mmCIF file of C-alpha atoms in Angstrom:
data_model
loop_
_atom_site.group_PDB
_atom_site.id
_atom_site.type_symbol
_atom_site.label_atom_id
_atom_site.label_comp_id
_atom_site.label_asym_id
_atom_site.label_seq_id
_atom_site.Cartn_x
_atom_site.Cartn_y
_atom_site.Cartn_z
ATOM 1 C CA MET A 1 -40.579 76.414 -124.071
ATOM 2 C CA ASN A 2 -42.925 75.748 -121.165
ATOM 3 C CA PRO A 3 -41.324 77.463 -118.099
ATOM 4 C CA LEU A 4 -42.313 74.489 -115.927
ATOM 5 C CA LEU A 5 -39.853 72.361 -117.901
ATOM 6 C CA LEU A 6 -36.877 74.662 -117.333
ATOM 7 C CA ASN A 7 -34.016 73.291 -115.248
ATOM 8 C CA ILE A 8 -33.163 76.136 -112.884
ATOM 9 C CA SER A 9 -30.386 76.239 -110.298
ATOM 10 C CA THR A 10 -31.609 76.134 -106.714
ATOM 11 C CA LEU A 11 -28.159 76.934 -105.293
ATOM 12 C CA ILE A 12 -25.636 79.475 -106.581
ATOM 13 C CA LYS A 13 -22.174 80.190 -105.191
ATOM 14 C CA THR A 14 -20.361 83.485 -105.680
ATOM 15 C CA GLU A 15 -17.023 84.654 -104.314
ATOM 16 C CA ARG A 16 -18.380 85.346 -100.814
ATOM 17 C CA LEU A 17 -21.996 84.221 -100.854
ATOM 18 C CA VAL A 18 -24.324 81.277 -101.274
ATOM 19 C CA LEU A 19 -27.748 81.839 -102.806
ATOM 20 C CA ARG A 20 -30.288 79.066 -102.264
ATOM 21 C CA ILE A 21 -34.043 78.706 -102.363
ATOM 22 C CA PRO A 22 -35.920 78.895 -99.011
ATOM 23 C CA SER A 23 -36.538 75.163 -98.797
ATOM 24 C CA GLU A 24 -36.099 74.512 -95.069
ATOM 25 C CA PRO A 25 -38.644 75.299 -92.298
ATOM 26 C CA GLU A 26 -35.859 76.672 -90.087
ATOM 27 C CA ASP A 27 -35.200 79.336 -92.724
ATOM 28 C CA SER A 28 -38.274 81.168 -91.453
ATOM 29 C CA TYR A 29 -36.694 81.732 -88.053
ATOM 30 C CA HIS A 30 -33.662 83.490 -89.569
ATOM 31 C CA ILE A 31 -35.786 85.518 -91.996
ATOM 32 C CA ASN A 32 -38.170 86.610 -89.239
ATOM 33 C CA ARG A 33 -35.327 87.546 -86.927
ATOM 34 C CA ALA A 34 -33.628 89.587 -89.673
ATOM 35 C CA ILE A 35 -36.824 91.491 -90.513
ATOM 36 C CA ARG A 36 -37.399 92.366 -86.864
ATOM 37 C CA PHE A 37 -33.770 93.432 -86.406
ATOM 38 C CA SER A 38 -33.827 95.590 -89.560
ATOM 39 C CA LEU A 39 -37.375 96.940 -89.335
ATOM 40 C CA PRO A 40 -36.432 100.660 -89.018
ATOM 41 C CA GLU A 41 -34.369 100.489 -92.234
ATOM 42 C CA LEU A 42 -36.862 98.334 -94.182
ATOM 43 C CA LYS A 43 -40.076 100.078 -93.138
ATOM 44 C CA PRO A 44 -39.829 103.158 -95.437
ATOM 45 C CA TRP A 45 -39.581 101.005 -98.574
ATOM 46 C CA LEU A 46 -41.278 97.625 -98.069
ATOM 47 C CA HIS A 47 -44.961 96.867 -97.534
ATOM 48 C CA PHE A 48 -44.291 93.721 -95.481
ATOM 49 C CA ALA A 49 -42.088 95.602 -92.998
ATOM 50 C CA GLN A 50 -44.717 97.951 -91.577
ATOM 51 C CA LYS A 51 -44.924 95.892 -88.385
ATOM 52 C CA PRO A 52 -42.976 92.974 -86.926
ATOM 53 C CA PRO A 53 -44.239 89.769 -88.574
ATOM 54 C CA THR A 54 -45.123 86.714 -86.542
ATOM 55 C CA LEU A 55 -43.119 83.561 -87.126
ATOM 56 C CA GLU A 56 -46.258 81.935 -88.562
ATOM 57 C CA GLU A 57 -46.634 84.756 -91.099
ATOM 58 C CA THR A 58 -43.004 84.399 -92.150
ATOM 59 C CA GLU A 59 -43.363 80.624 -92.506
ATOM 60 C CA GLU A 60 -46.481 81.040 -94.626
ATOM 61 C CA ASN A 61 -44.619 83.497 -96.849
ATOM 62 C CA ARG A 62 -41.615 81.152 -97.117
ATOM 63 C CA ARG A 63 -43.823 78.252 -98.191
ATOM 64 C CA GLN A 64 -45.543 80.406 -100.799
ATOM 65 C CA ALA A 65 -42.157 81.499 -102.158
ATOM 66 C CA PHE A 66 -41.072 77.852 -102.388
ATOM 67 C CA ILE A 67 -44.261 76.993 -104.305
ATOM 68 C CA ASN A 68 -43.872 80.002 -106.609
ATOM 69 C CA PHE A 69 -40.322 78.938 -107.463
ATOM 70 C CA HIS A 70 -41.423 75.507 -108.619
ATOM 71 C CA LYS A 71 -44.463 76.919 -110.429
ATOM 72 C CA ARG A 72 -42.015 79.327 -112.154
ATOM 73 C CA ASN A 73 -44.002 82.371 -111.015
ATOM 74 C CA ALA A 74 -41.165 83.978 -109.005
ATOM 75 C CA PHE A 75 -37.640 83.042 -107.954
ATOM 76 C CA ARG A 76 -36.628 83.860 -104.392
ATOM 77 C CA PHE A 77 -33.200 83.095 -102.955
ATOM 78 C CA LEU A 78 -31.804 83.383 -99.464
ATOM 79 C CA ILE A 79 -28.441 85.155 -99.338
ATOM 80 C CA LEU A 80 -25.993 83.417 -96.997
ATOM 81 C CA GLU A 81 -22.432 84.347 -96.119
ATOM 82 C CA GLN A 82 -20.151 81.531 -97.296
ATOM 83 C CA ALA A 83 -17.596 81.889 -94.521
ATOM 84 C CA THR A 84 -20.115 81.809 -91.658
ATOM 85 C CA ASN A 85 -23.339 80.437 -93.212
ATOM 86 C CA ARG A 86 -25.136 83.383 -91.596
ATOM 87 C CA PHE A 87 -28.352 84.675 -93.150
ATOM 88 C CA VAL A 88 -27.677 87.971 -94.952
ATOM 89 C CA GLY A 89 -30.913 88.787 -96.764
ATOM 90 C CA ILE A 90 -33.250 88.004 -99.649
ATOM 91 C CA ILE A 91 -32.969 88.538 -103.390
ATOM 92 C CA SER A 92 -35.561 87.485 -105.936
ATOM 93 C CA LEU A 93 -36.896 87.736 -109.453
ATOM 94 C CA GLU A 94 -40.534 88.803 -109.185
ATOM 95 C CA ASN A 95 -43.357 89.917 -111.499
ATOM 96 C CA VAL A 96 -42.225 87.466 -114.166
ATOM 97 C CA ASP A 97 -43.801 88.007 -117.577
ATOM 98 C CA TRP A 98 -43.025 84.968 -119.725
ATOM 99 C CA ARG A 99 -44.414 86.629 -122.859
ATOM 100 C CA VAL A 100 -41.404 88.975 -123.173
ATOM 101 C CA PRO A 101 -39.879 87.334 -121.077
ATOM 102 C CA LYS A 102 -38.888 89.759 -118.308
ATOM 103 C CA ALA A 103 -38.796 90.061 -114.512
ATOM 104 C CA GLU A 104 -38.072 92.519 -111.717
ATOM 105 C CA ILE A 105 -35.368 92.168 -109.062
ATOM 106 C CA GLY A 106 -36.336 92.656 -105.432
ATOM 107 C CA TYR A 107 -33.919 92.564 -102.504
ATOM 108 C CA TRP A 108 -33.320 93.468 -98.896
ATOM 109 C CA LEU A 109 -30.498 92.933 -96.425
ATOM 110 C CA ARG A 110 -30.249 92.511 -92.710
ATOM 111 C CA THR A 111 -28.958 95.880 -91.491
ATOM 112 C CA ASP A 112 -25.661 94.623 -90.070
ATOM 113 C CA PHE A 113 -24.710 93.159 -93.479
ATOM 114 C CA THR A 114 -25.171 96.347 -95.491
ATOM 115 C CA LYS A 115 -22.309 98.314 -97.086
ATOM 116 C CA LYS A 116 -20.315 95.169 -97.854
ATOM 117 C CA GLY A 117 -21.215 94.889 -101.542
ATOM 118 C CA TYR A 118 -23.299 91.764 -100.912
ATOM 119 C CA ILE A 119 -26.380 92.889 -102.853
ATOM 120 C CA THR A 120 -24.250 93.834 -105.855
ATOM 121 C CA GLU A 121 -22.535 90.438 -105.756
ATOM 122 C CA ALA A 122 -25.824 88.576 -105.382
ATOM 123 C CA GLY A 123 -27.459 90.763 -108.029
ATOM 124 C CA ARG A 124 -24.830 89.885 -110.625
ATOM 125 C CA ALA A 125 -25.403 86.192 -109.957
ATOM 126 C CA LEU A 126 -29.179 86.548 -110.197
ATOM 127 C CA CYS A 127 -28.971 88.523 -113.445
ATOM 128 C CA ALA A 128 -26.809 85.761 -114.922
ATOM 129 C CA LEU A 129 -29.350 83.144 -113.831
ATOM 130 C CA GLY A 130 -32.222 85.204 -115.212
ATOM 131 C CA ILE A 131 -30.691 85.621 -118.655
ATOM 132 C CA ASN A 132 -28.776 82.348 -119.014
ATOM 133 C CA GLU A 133 -31.189 79.894 -117.359
ATOM 134 C CA LEU A 134 -34.599 81.576 -117.526
ATOM 135 C CA GLY A 135 -33.979 83.128 -120.927
ATOM 136 C CA LEU A 136 -35.082 86.587 -119.788
ATOM 137 C CA ASN A 137 -34.662 89.398 -122.287
ATOM 138 C CA ARG A 138 -35.096 92.127 -119.698
ATOM 139 C CA ILE A 139 -34.607 92.562 -115.938
ATOM 140 C CA GLU A 140 -35.841 95.658 -114.120
ATOM 141 C CA ILE A 141 -35.076 97.363 -110.827
ATOM 142 C CA ARG A 142 -37.806 99.721 -109.611
ATOM 143 C CA CYS A 143 -37.357 102.007 -106.638
ATOM 144 C CA GLU A 144 -38.476 105.326 -105.227
ATOM 145 C CA PRO A 145 -36.382 108.360 -106.258
ATOM 146 C CA ASP A 146 -35.214 108.999 -102.688
ATOM 147 C CA ASN A 147 -34.124 105.386 -102.109
ATOM 148 C CA SER A 148 -30.445 106.173 -102.628
ATOM 149 C CA GLN A 149 -29.212 102.693 -101.708
ATOM 150 C CA SER A 150 -31.379 100.943 -104.312
ATOM 151 C CA LYS A 151 -30.390 103.476 -106.953
ATOM 152 C CA ALA A 152 -26.726 102.826 -106.155
ATOM 153 C CA VAL A 153 -27.252 99.058 -106.519
ATOM 154 C CA ALA A 154 -28.833 99.535 -109.955
ATOM 155 C CA GLU A 155 -25.916 101.680 -111.075
ATOM 156 C CA ARG A 156 -23.284 99.248 -109.766
ATOM 157 C CA LEU A 157 -25.034 96.424 -111.626
ATOM 158 C CA GLN A 158 -24.761 98.481 -114.839
ATOM 159 C CA PHE A 159 -28.531 98.861 -115.183
ATOM 160 C CA SER A 160 -29.592 101.737 -117.432
ATOM 161 C CA PHE A 161 -31.900 104.417 -116.059
ATOM 162 C CA GLU A 162 -34.964 104.428 -118.298
ATOM 163 C CA ALA A 163 -37.853 106.305 -116.738
ATOM 164 C CA HIS A 164 -39.210 108.464 -113.941
ATOM 165 C CA LEU A 165 -42.841 107.430 -113.459
ATOM 166 C CA LYS A 166 -44.768 110.074 -111.554
ATOM 167 C CA GLN A 167 -47.289 109.009 -108.896
ATOM 168 C CA ASP A 168 -46.901 105.457 -110.129
ATOM 169 C CA ASP A 169 -47.229 103.487 -106.886
ATOM 170 C CA ILE A 170 -48.498 103.514 -103.324
ATOM 171 C CA SER A 171 -46.018 104.214 -100.530
ATOM 172 C CA ALA A 172 -44.973 101.330 -98.301
ATOM 173 C CA ASP A 173 -47.282 102.540 -95.518
ATOM 174 C CA GLY A 174 -50.185 102.900 -97.969
ATOM 175 C CA GLN A 175 -50.716 106.560 -97.111
ATOM 176 C CA SER A 176 -49.545 108.392 -100.242
ATOM 177 C CA LEU A 177 -48.665 108.143 -103.920
ATOM 178 C CA ARG A 178 -44.991 107.812 -104.764
ATOM 179 C CA ASP A 179 -42.886 108.201 -107.896
ATOM 180 C CA THR A 180 -40.897 105.293 -109.321
ATOM 181 C CA TYR A 181 -37.496 105.156 -111.001
ATOM 182 C CA VAL A 182 -37.140 102.351 -113.562
ATOM 183 C CA TYR A 183 -33.743 100.811 -114.330
ATOM 184 C CA ALA A 184 -33.230 97.961 -116.805
ATOM 185 C CA TYR A 185 -30.644 95.387 -117.832
ATOM 186 C CA THR A 186 -31.126 93.347 -121.013
ATOM 187 C CA LYS A 187 -29.691 90.298 -122.706
ATOM 188 C CA LYS A 188 -27.959 92.673 -125.118
ATOM 189 C CA ASP A 189 -26.340 94.459 -122.158
ATOM 190 C CA GLN A 190 -24.971 91.129 -120.919
ATOM 191 C CA HIS A 191 -23.572 90.390 -124.378
ATOM 192 C CA ASN A 192 -21.926 93.813 -124.498
ATOM 193 C CA GLU A 193 -20.421 93.275 -121.036
ATOM 194 C CA SER A 194 -18.864 89.984 -122.123
ATOM 195 C CA ILE A 195 -17.381 91.704 -125.192
ATOM 196 C CA LYS A 196 -16.101 94.532 -122.991
ATOM 197 C CA LYS A 197 -14.323 92.035 -120.744
ATOM 198 C CA VAL A 198 -12.682 90.283 -123.702
ATOM 199 C CA ILE A 199 -11.567 93.522 -125.370
ATOM 200 C CA ASN A 200 -10.205 94.835 -122.065
ATOM 201 C CA GLN A 201 -8.091 91.690 -121.727
ATOM 202 C CA LEU A 202 -6.832 92.018 -125.307
ATOM 203 C CA GLU A 203 -5.983 95.712 -124.902
ATOM 204 C CA THR A 204 -4.055 94.839 -121.746
ATOM 205 C CA LYS A 205 -2.112 92.177 -123.646
ATOM 206 C CA LEU A 206 -1.153 94.625 -126.389
ATOM 207 C CA LEU A 207 0.039 97.217 -123.898
ATOM 208 C CA THR A 208 2.656 94.772 -122.577
ATOM 209 C CA ARG A 209 4.161 94.900 -126.109
ATOM 210 C CA ASN A 210 4.705 91.160 -126.268
ATOM 211 C CA MET A 211 5.746 90.297 -129.828
ATOM 212 C CA ASN A 212 3.489 87.245 -130.220
ATOM 213 C CA ASP A 213 0.466 89.229 -129.032
ATOM 214 C CA LEU A 214 1.256 92.067 -131.433
ATOM 215 C CA LYS A 215 1.477 89.668 -134.391
ATOM 216 C CA HIS A 216 -1.792 87.884 -133.610
ATOM 217 C CA LEU A 217 -3.961 90.728 -132.315
ATOM 218 C CA LEU A 218 -3.138 93.450 -134.856
ATOM 219 C CA ALA A 219 -4.990 93.096 -138.170
ATOM 220 C CA GLU A 220 -3.006 93.193 -141.406
ATOM 221 C CA ASP A 221 -4.666 96.513 -142.326
ATOM 222 C CA PHE A 222 -3.965 97.999 -138.873
ATOM 223 C CA VAL A 223 -3.336 101.755 -138.680
ATOM 224 C CA GLU A 224 -2.353 103.777 -135.609
ATOM 225 C CA PHE A 225 -2.365 107.535 -135.117
ATOM 226 C CA GLY A 226 0.175 107.814 -132.314
ATOM 227 C CA THR A 227 0.341 110.325 -129.475
ATOM 228 C CA SER A 228 3.245 111.946 -131.369
ATOM 229 C CA GLY A 229 1.078 112.518 -134.444
ATOM 230 C CA GLU A 230 2.876 109.843 -136.478
ATOM 231 C CA VAL A 231 0.943 107.221 -138.481
ATOM 232 C CA TYR A 232 2.005 103.578 -138.068
ATOM 233 C CA SER A 233 1.160 100.294 -139.813
ATOM 234 C CA LYS A 234 1.284 96.824 -138.279
ATOM 235 C CA ARG A 235 4.742 96.319 -139.785
ATOM 236 C CA ASP A 236 5.949 99.617 -138.308
ATOM 237 C CA ILE A 237 4.737 98.638 -134.832
ATOM 238 C CA ILE A 238 6.286 95.166 -134.946
ATOM 239 C CA ASN A 239 9.595 96.424 -136.368
ATOM 240 C CA PHE A 240 9.817 99.175 -133.772
ATOM 241 C CA PHE A 241 9.203 96.982 -130.753
ATOM 242 C CA ASN A 242 11.261 94.129 -132.194
ATOM 243 C CA HIS A 243 14.175 96.548 -132.577
ATOM 244 C CA GLU A 244 13.641 98.105 -129.176
ATOM 245 C CA GLN A 245 12.947 94.691 -127.591
ATOM 246 C CA GLN A 246 10.523 96.356 -125.228
ATOM 247 C CA GLU A 247 8.211 94.324 -123.085
ATOM 248 C CA LEU A 248 6.913 96.142 -120.052
ATOM 249 C CA GLU A 249 7.496 94.417 -116.733
ATOM 250 C CA SER A 250 5.207 96.904 -114.986
ATOM 251 C CA MET A 251 1.689 96.901 -116.393
ATOM 252 C CA ILE A 252 0.411 100.125 -117.916
ATOM 253 C CA GLU A 253 -2.658 101.188 -115.954
ATOM 254 C CA ILE A 254 -5.982 101.258 -117.801
ATOM 255 C CA SER A 255 -8.948 103.271 -116.533
ATOM 256 C CA HIS A 256 -12.303 104.645 -117.757
ATOM 257 C CA PHE A 257 -12.620 101.629 -120.070
ATOM 258 C CA GLN A 258 -15.742 101.566 -122.251
ATOM 259 C CA VAL A 259 -16.807 99.536 -125.280
ATOM 260 C CA LYS A 260 -19.440 100.513 -127.842
ATOM 261 C CA ALA A 261 -20.798 98.227 -130.568
ATOM 262 C CA LEU A 262 -20.730 100.074 -133.901
ATOM 263 C CA SER A 263 -22.061 97.247 -136.076
ATOM 264 C CA PRO A 264 -22.134 93.430 -135.959
ATOM 265 C CA GLY A 265 -18.561 92.304 -135.326
ATOM 266 C CA ILE A 266 -17.163 95.859 -134.957
ATOM 267 C CA VAL A 267 -16.620 97.565 -131.583
ATOM 268 C CA GLN A 268 -14.904 100.717 -130.385
ATOM 269 C CA ALA A 269 -12.926 100.741 -127.138
ATOM 270 C CA THR A 270 -12.121 104.011 -125.368
ATOM 271 C CA PHE A 271 -9.944 104.287 -122.278
ATOM 272 C CA GLN A 272 -7.165 106.174 -120.531
ATOM 273 C CA THR A 273 -3.662 104.895 -119.790
ATOM 274 C CA ARG A 274 -0.987 105.907 -117.306
ATOM 275 C CA GLU A 275 2.669 104.924 -117.756
ATOM 276 C CA PRO A 276 4.130 102.852 -114.873
ATOM 277 C CA LEU A 277 7.476 104.692 -114.882
ATOM 278 C CA ASN A 278 6.055 108.148 -115.561
ATOM 279 C CA ARG A 279 2.923 108.726 -113.498
ATOM 280 C CA ASN A 280 2.317 112.093 -115.146
ATOM 281 C CA ARG A 281 2.109 110.629 -118.653
ATOM 282 C CA LEU A 282 -1.600 110.151 -119.356
ATOM 283 C CA ALA A 283 -3.158 109.352 -122.714
ATOM 284 C CA ASN A 284 -6.716 109.070 -123.989
ATOM 285 C CA ARG A 285 -6.983 106.114 -126.357
ATOM 286 C CA SER A 286 -9.491 104.791 -128.862
ATOM 287 C CA SER A 287 -9.349 101.453 -130.700
ATOM 288 C CA LEU A 288 -11.481 99.744 -133.319
ATOM 289 C CA TRP A 289 -11.765 95.955 -133.147
ATOM 290 C CA ARG A 290 -13.103 93.556 -135.780
ATOM 291 C CA LYS A 291 -14.224 89.977 -135.139
ATOM 292 C CA SER A 292 -13.232 87.670 -137.974
ATOM 293 C CA THR A 293 -13.311 83.851 -138.020
ATOM 294 C CA GLY A 294 -14.103 83.864 -134.308
ATOM 295 C CA ASN A 295 -11.180 86.052 -133.228
ATOM 296 C CA TRP A 296 -10.930 89.745 -132.373
ATOM 297 C CA GLN A 297 -8.248 91.884 -134.043
ATOM 298 C CA MET A 298 -7.519 95.585 -133.702
ATOM 299 C CA PHE A 299 -7.526 97.462 -137.006
ATOM 300 C CA PHE A 300 -7.285 101.066 -135.772
ATOM 301 C CA HIS A 301 -5.836 102.833 -132.751
ATOM 302 C CA GLN A 302 -5.357 106.451 -131.775
ATOM 303 C CA GLY A 303 -3.712 107.961 -128.723
ATOM 304 C CA THR A 304 -3.786 111.553 -127.497
ATOM 305 C CA LEU A 305 -1.677 112.820 -124.621
ATOM 306 C CA VAL A 306 -3.640 114.466 -121.829
ATOM 307 C CA SER A 307 -2.459 117.894 -120.767
ATOM 308 C CA GLN A 308 -1.717 118.098 -117.053
ATOM 309 C CA ASP A 309 -3.999 121.113 -116.998
ATOM 310 C CA ASP A 310 -6.876 118.737 -117.828
ATOM 311 C CA VAL A 311 -6.064 116.204 -115.101
#
C-alpha cells in the first residue's frame, strides 16, 4: 500500500501522557525552552544540542517535522503530561524504510521529567502505532555504548540487543568516531508479547483453583508432574480440588514469567510461584499450552520446589 494513503493517528493517549504531532506554532516555544533547559544532558548525545537553538531554528525544524509526518517520511510526536499539559519531550519514528518496512525510534526528555518512566510509556505507544498502523516489521533503537539511559529504555521496552557496531557513527560534537549498540523489536515480538499476556492471565486463573477454570483450561490429555513427584491427569486434578473444595482467596504470587513459542499454536510458559500463606514455599513451574479452535488449553505442567539454599 502507498504510505501516503495510510490513516495514522495524530494523537495518542496513554495512562499518563498525550502524544500529538507538532502542529501548532506555539509548540516551538516549549520545545526551544526545553532544549535550552536540558542542554547539558542532551549535548553528549544529540547533534542538534551542541548550542542553544534560536526560536526561528526550532520553528523551522517543527515545520519540517510536520511536513515529514504528512509525507510519511518520519513520525514525530510531542510528549505532554496529561495531568498538567506540560511539554515533556519528543519521541519519533525516523529513518523509515518502507521496503522492509522498518524505522528507528528517537527520543529526548526535558531534564526535570526524567526518571518517571515517561519515555518507556511513550515508547510502548509508539511501537504499537508503528506495527499496528504503519505496518512496520522492525523498529530499532540505536545508541552509544556508554549511553546508559538509552540502553535502559531499550531493555524496558523488551527490545533485543542485536549488534555492537564499531566506529559506526560520528560523535554528537563531530569530533570523533563512536560505536553504536543496535536494539530491535519486531512484529513477531509484539505477537509473542500478546501471547505472553494471555497465558499469564490463564495461569493466574488456574492457580486460584476455580473449578470452572480447571474444567475449561485443562486439556483432556493434560498431565502434571507435581512438586511431590506424583503424576496427575485432568480428572485427578478436578477430583482432588472438588473434594478439597479449595479456591484460594489470596492470590498465589507469580514472578519471572516467560513464554517461548515452540511451534505454531504451542507455547511453553516458565515461572516461579510463592504461596500466600507460606512465604517460604517457592516452586519453579513449566507449562505447555496448545491453541485449538481459537482457545488456549494447558496440556502439560511440572512443578519443582525450590530449596531455600537456592533462594
